[in-house]
Amino acid sequence: MKAGVVVFPGSNCDRDMAVALRNAGADVQMIWHKDADLPQGLDLVAIPGGFSFGDYLRCGAIAAQSPICRAVVGHAERGGFVLGVCNGFQVLTETGILPGALLRNNNLKYICRTVELKVATADSAFTQDYKVGDSLQVPIAHHDGNYFADADTVARLEGEDRVAFTYGDNPNGSVDDIAGVLSANRRVLGMMPHPERASEAAHGGTDGAAMFRGLVGQFAAA
Amino acid sequence: MQEPAITPDLIASHGLSPDEYDRILDIIGREPTFTELGIFSAMWNEHCSYKSSKKWLRTLPTQGPQVICGPGENAGIVDIGDGQCVVFKMESHNHPSYIEPYQGAATGVGGILRDVFTMGARPIAAMNSLSFGEPDHPKTRQLVHGVVEGVGGYGNCFGVPTVGGEVRFHPAYNGNCLVNAFAAGLADTDKIFYSAASGIGMPVVYLGAKTGRDGVGGATMASAEFDDTIEEKRPTVQVGDPFTEKRLMEATLELMATGAVISIQDMGAAGLACSAVEMGDKGGLGVKLNLEDVPQREHNMTAYEMMLSESQERMLMVLKPELEAEARAVFEKWDLDFAIIGETIAEDRFLVMHNNVVKADLPLATLSGSAPEYDRPWVETPAATPLADVPQIDAIDGLRALLASPNYASKQWVFEQYDSQVMADTIRTPGLGAGIVRVHGTDKLLAFTSDVTPRYVKANPEMGGAQAVAEAYRNLTSVGATPLATTDNMNFGNPEKPEIMGQFVGAIKGIGAACIALDMPIVSGNVSLYNETDGTGILPTPTIGAVGLIKHADDLIAGTVRDGHVALLVGETHGHLGQSALLAEVFHREDGDAPHVDLAAEKRNGDFIRANRALIDVCTDLSDGGLALAAFELAEAGNVGVILDDGATPHCFGEDQARYLIACSFDKAEALMVAAGQFHVPIAAVGRFTGQDVRIGHSQAPLSELAEIYRTGFHTAIG
């Protein structure tokens, strides 16, 4: 699998994402935010965590206007795979690739903690190595992870089985405990928790590794 | 613009004494310009010149085969093998944090991160030692919220994991909180950058954010006591921009890789003045600056303001001129300013021009090297009053009281506001002993701790100073690490008072002796004096930050207790209750002496732990709160009950030093007892981990009940 990790000036989980993808067997290259085009032949674009443009204005809002994001939108429209984690999820909602928005945590504080995630669907390249209802331990680290969408959108996401993960014990006020959502074609996943921080034994947990394994494995098989 | 005349009032408002002003006249042989007066004030204040502390800092041990760079540069550097080194320092941002908690704390973190990456190291870990007034003091809650959010706001965005730290409360900090920020970075030993300029006619380049009027006079403010005019000092606090700092770090490391950097220095306290003089002085060169070329954020800035601004996220560099284009391209890539603002010159001269007008023309080496140095009078701290009788207390009641206190309750409320896992190399998050990160791409681990027990230091500065180092040594040892070196952040009151100076001198003696005995040389540090408000000083607080190395991940001790584990106590227990946590929290007394620190025993017991780590499943050091608190913390972390056989108050809550609590299987416990005999280390089985209750002597409570108190105590008091 050929994967690209987008680097904004304030990305700080870009290396972590690249390491997790490489450990799963992907061929990874870094992509600078000022580039207007993606490298040829990418299967996956990953948008990592961090503070893309300092989280000024709104988390992900400035990044969504960057040259590379126009290319990412095109990639998604052509049916390419996109993974957005934490700030990456915020960027994906700001570009409109995924519905909804990430509001400030309901306790108004930054939260860094390992939380329980429940797998809500196994029907995606990202979650195919899990079973619905699996309980995972995955760290979160964000100030603005409170997922919000209007009632119709939430009903549609749930009706179309597009909620990928929910929180066991909702840490941030997200509507219907939603921690991650899929696009209509199930090839774009945005999630607040950090699977790349739970992908090696040294992290104290490897529950996130199956996501990278499943995703990369899909291309190895093809 | 008309510059103010040099009057006695102006001199005094610059924090310069009449004697110091006379010295300036001697050096330059004429009245200084306004800008020159500002520069002298910036260079000679306590914060920058260490004029009261230098004499004593020189006595500290700073050498060792592991030391690559000791104090005097931006940070200390220690070898960790395989051509790699760890670069670290701790620094205070006390005064600004009290005035403006969020920005004060944030820029404290920013400053220390800059110190680390200026030397070519990518920051890989941060810690913070925070001291606040009593929890119900009207200012405390606001300070805690602001400081914690500021620390998190900066470090989280920058992208460095915060893996440790301390938070304490005591009425002595009501008028002066302490914010001590630690950062460590990783570099290759052959790619370290220093500040000494070299070469004549080399361009002096300004990097990073633009210069504004924020922080003008900050270092001078931080060198004075507080009084009721404190609100007026808010404009001296800088405003942080962690997003710019992150870009500055990436750009600086990228720039260093191009080979274009001759020398580099961050602009910290006293800004451009201090960094330019330091680079020139260390290289034996003069520096000429053209201030009109300084990137400016505000209009009509004067030379005085530009020299003294403490605007954040800025660096000064001496550039190899032939690589200017490459260097400029790196900064353009990261959208940061890159401006040639001067050059190195052969004469010993600090020449500051602004629009072709000479604003300052000073002998550079003298300016830097002639800062006053004081041998302040000091008096030995009187021997502590003997400990009055301590009543016996039900051990569970005593434990409950400690757990409910924000001093000993879980600090998760604080630590969860810090990103402890960014970089995906964190092995142990903050909360229990040392924080640990993996050296990326290797099997090596680095452990970090920050320690001091200010009550001890007040009662007995020398013993308290030694104890801070010993506790750091034990915290590193408890995870299986070999302590490498130390950074000291000395926070004290007004050094012009002989009793305060006596505390400082005593603490330095104790720290020095302990660093020698435990082979943890001081490689960097910072002194913060004048932590007083309306004449009342803080508890003497020499914070010790220390770094340890675990050569192979297999040598890490980081298990959790399991049902059936034996509880072994290493070290001698006499039941020392003087200045103990129990005394302070339960009986509201702070009497008696600090516990005695036997450095030979510390070394021996630490070596014993490291030599036998294969037999040790879980280990923690015993510090304030004694055996009962340590056993509870292990039980809570493992969600297994604990039984301690002896419920006597001195046994449970005594704070004798050189002790560890170990949990391991019965078989390993037997082997450890044998090994302890060979090491001549006292060891005793004191109980076991089992069930779901905490039982101490004849008293007991469900672990879940105590854990609830422990987990909510901090939030209840402060949240």
PDB file of C-alpha atoms in Angstrom, chain A residues 7-16 19 32-34 50-56 108-114 139-141 143 194 196-197 200 202-204, chain B residues 122 145 149 153 155-160 240-244 246-247 250 332-335 412-413 415-427 438 440:
ATOM      1  CA  VAL A   7       2.258  17.595   7.244  1.00  0.00           C
ATOM      2  CA  PHE A   8       0.890  20.987   8.255  1.00  0.00           C
ATOM      3  CA  PRO A   9       3.260  23.357  10.049  1.00  0.00           C
ATOM      4  CA  GLY A  10       1.630  22.504  13.381  1.00  0.00           C
ATOM      5  CA  SER A  11       1.142  18.779  12.838  1.00  0.00           C
ATOM      6  CA  ASN A  12       2.772  16.901  15.679  1.00  0.00           C
ATOM      7  CA  CYS A  13       1.528  13.335  15.272  1.00  0.00           C
ATOM      8  CA  ASP A  14       2.765  13.052  11.677  1.00  0.00           C
ATOM      9  CA  ARG A  15       5.755  10.909  12.587  1.00  0.00           C
ATOM     10  CA  ASP A  16       3.622   8.750  14.897  1.00  0.00           C
ATOM     11  CA  VAL A  19       5.500   4.838  12.081  1.00  0.00           C
ATOM     12  CA  TRP A  32       3.925  19.113   2.631  1.00  0.00           C
ATOM     13  CA  HIS A  33       0.802  21.243   3.029  1.00  0.00           C
ATOM     14  CA  LYS A  34       1.885  23.778   0.419  1.00  0.00           C
ATOM     15  CA  GLY A  50      -1.601  18.121  16.067  1.00  0.00           C
ATOM     16  CA  PHE A  51      -2.456  21.788  15.803  1.00  0.00           C
ATOM     17  CA  SER A  52      -2.257  22.245  12.020  1.00  0.00           C
ATOM     18  CA  PHE A  53      -2.263  26.063  12.110  1.00  0.00           C
ATOM     19  CA  GLY A  54      -2.117  26.530  15.851  1.00  0.00           C
ATOM     20  CA  ASP A  55      -5.844  25.798  16.060  1.00  0.00           C
ATOM     21  CA  TYR A  56      -6.289  29.510  15.467  1.00  0.00           C
ATOM     22  CA  LEU A 108     -13.927  22.943  28.625  1.00  0.00           C
ATOM     23  CA  LYS A 109     -10.584  21.267  29.379  1.00  0.00           C
ATOM     24  CA  TYR A 110      -8.010  19.489  27.288  1.00  0.00           C
ATOM     25  CA  ILE A 111      -8.266  15.750  28.005  1.00  0.00           C
ATOM     26  CA  CYS A 112      -5.445  13.240  27.584  1.00  0.00           C
ATOM     27  CA  ARG A 113      -6.579   9.835  28.788  1.00  0.00           C
ATOM     28  CA  THR A 114      -6.930   6.265  27.584  1.00  0.00           C
ATOM     29  CA  PRO A 139      -5.857   7.205  24.085  1.00  0.00           C
ATOM     30  CA  ILE A 140      -7.548  10.505  23.388  1.00  0.00           C
ATOM     31  CA  ALA A 141      -5.758  13.863  23.549  1.00  0.00           C
ATOM     32  CA  HIS A 143      -9.458  20.088  23.561  1.00  0.00           C
ATOM     33  CA  HIS A 194      -5.340   8.035  18.515  1.00  0.00           C
ATOM     34  CA  GLU A 196      -1.324   5.138  16.462  1.00  0.00           C
ATOM     35  CA  ARG A 197      -0.680   5.606  20.189  1.00  0.00           C
ATOM     36  CA  GLU A 200       2.888  -1.280  19.902  1.00  0.00           C
ATOM     37  CA  ALA A 202       5.543  -0.461  24.418  1.00  0.00           C
ATOM     38  CA  HIS A 203       2.517   1.853  24.280  1.00  0.00           C
ATOM     39  CA  GLY A 204       0.877  -0.251  26.968  1.00  0.00           C
TER      40      GLY A 204
ATOM     41  CA  ARG B 122      14.481  17.789  19.474  1.00  0.00           C
ATOM     42  CA  HIS B 145      -6.493  26.674  36.518  1.00  0.00           C
ATOM     43  CA  GLU B 149      -4.008  25.412  31.162  1.00  0.00           C
ATOM     44  CA  GLY B 153      -1.807  24.957  26.013  1.00  0.00           C
ATOM     45  CA  GLY B 155       3.283  21.999  25.410  1.00  0.00           C
ATOM     46  CA  ASN B 156       0.329  20.231  23.780  1.00  0.00           C
ATOM     47  CA  CYS B 157       0.397  22.434  20.717  1.00  0.00           C
ATOM     48  CA  PHE B 158       4.171  22.347  20.442  1.00  0.00           C
ATOM     49  CA  GLY B 159       3.993  18.573  20.561  1.00  0.00           C
ATOM     50  CA  VAL B 160       6.190  17.493  23.448  1.00  0.00           C
ATOM     51  CA  GLY B 240       3.267  32.874  23.966  1.00  0.00           C
ATOM     52  CA  ASP B 241       2.563  31.427  20.536  1.00  0.00           C
ATOM     53  CA  PRO B 242       3.279  27.695  20.611  1.00  0.00           C
ATOM     54  CA  PHE B 243       2.415  27.334  16.923  1.00  0.00           C
ATOM     55  CA  THR B 244       5.245  29.709  16.049  1.00  0.00           C
ATOM     56  CA  LYS B 246       6.776  24.581  16.814  1.00  0.00           C
ATOM     57  CA  ARG B 247       7.664  26.061  13.421  1.00  0.00           C
ATOM     58  CA  GLU B 250      11.368  22.565  12.955  1.00  0.00           C
ATOM     59  CA  GLU B 332      10.592  30.906   4.120  1.00  0.00           C
ATOM     60  CA  LYS B 333       9.337  27.333   3.954  1.00  0.00           C
ATOM     61  CA  TRP B 334       8.140  27.624   7.550  1.00  0.00           C
ATOM     62  CA  ASP B 335       6.830  31.193   7.041  1.00  0.00           C
ATOM     63  CA  GLN B 412      -4.888  13.223  37.313  1.00  0.00           C
ATOM     64  CA  TRP B 413      -6.966  16.404  37.083  1.00  0.00           C
ATOM     65  CA  PHE B 415      -1.931  15.530  34.214  1.00  0.00           C
ATOM     66  CA  GLU B 416      -4.922  14.818  31.976  1.00  0.00           C
ATOM     67  CA  GLN B 417      -4.698  18.387  30.722  1.00  0.00           C
ATOM     68  CA  TYR B 418      -1.232  17.654  29.358  1.00  0.00           C
ATOM     69  CA  ASP B 419      -0.626  15.549  26.276  1.00  0.00           C
ATOM     70  CA  SER B 420       1.610  12.851  27.751  1.00  0.00           C
ATOM     71  CA  GLN B 421       1.777  10.606  24.695  1.00  0.00           C
ATOM     72  CA  VAL B 422       2.491  12.718  21.621  1.00  0.00           C
ATOM     73  CA  MET B 423       5.522  11.315  19.731  1.00  0.00           C
ATOM     74  CA  ALA B 424       4.210   7.822  20.590  1.00  0.00           C
ATOM     75  CA  ASP B 425       7.285   6.946  22.625  1.00  0.00           C
ATOM     76  CA  THR B 426       5.858   7.430  26.104  1.00  0.00           C
ATOM     77  CA  ILE B 427       6.344   4.327  28.201  1.00  0.00           C
ATOM     78  CA  ARG B 438      11.728   5.592  24.704  1.00  0.00           C
ATOM     79  CA  HIS B 440      12.919   6.841  19.282  1.00  0.00           C
TER      80      HIS B 440
END
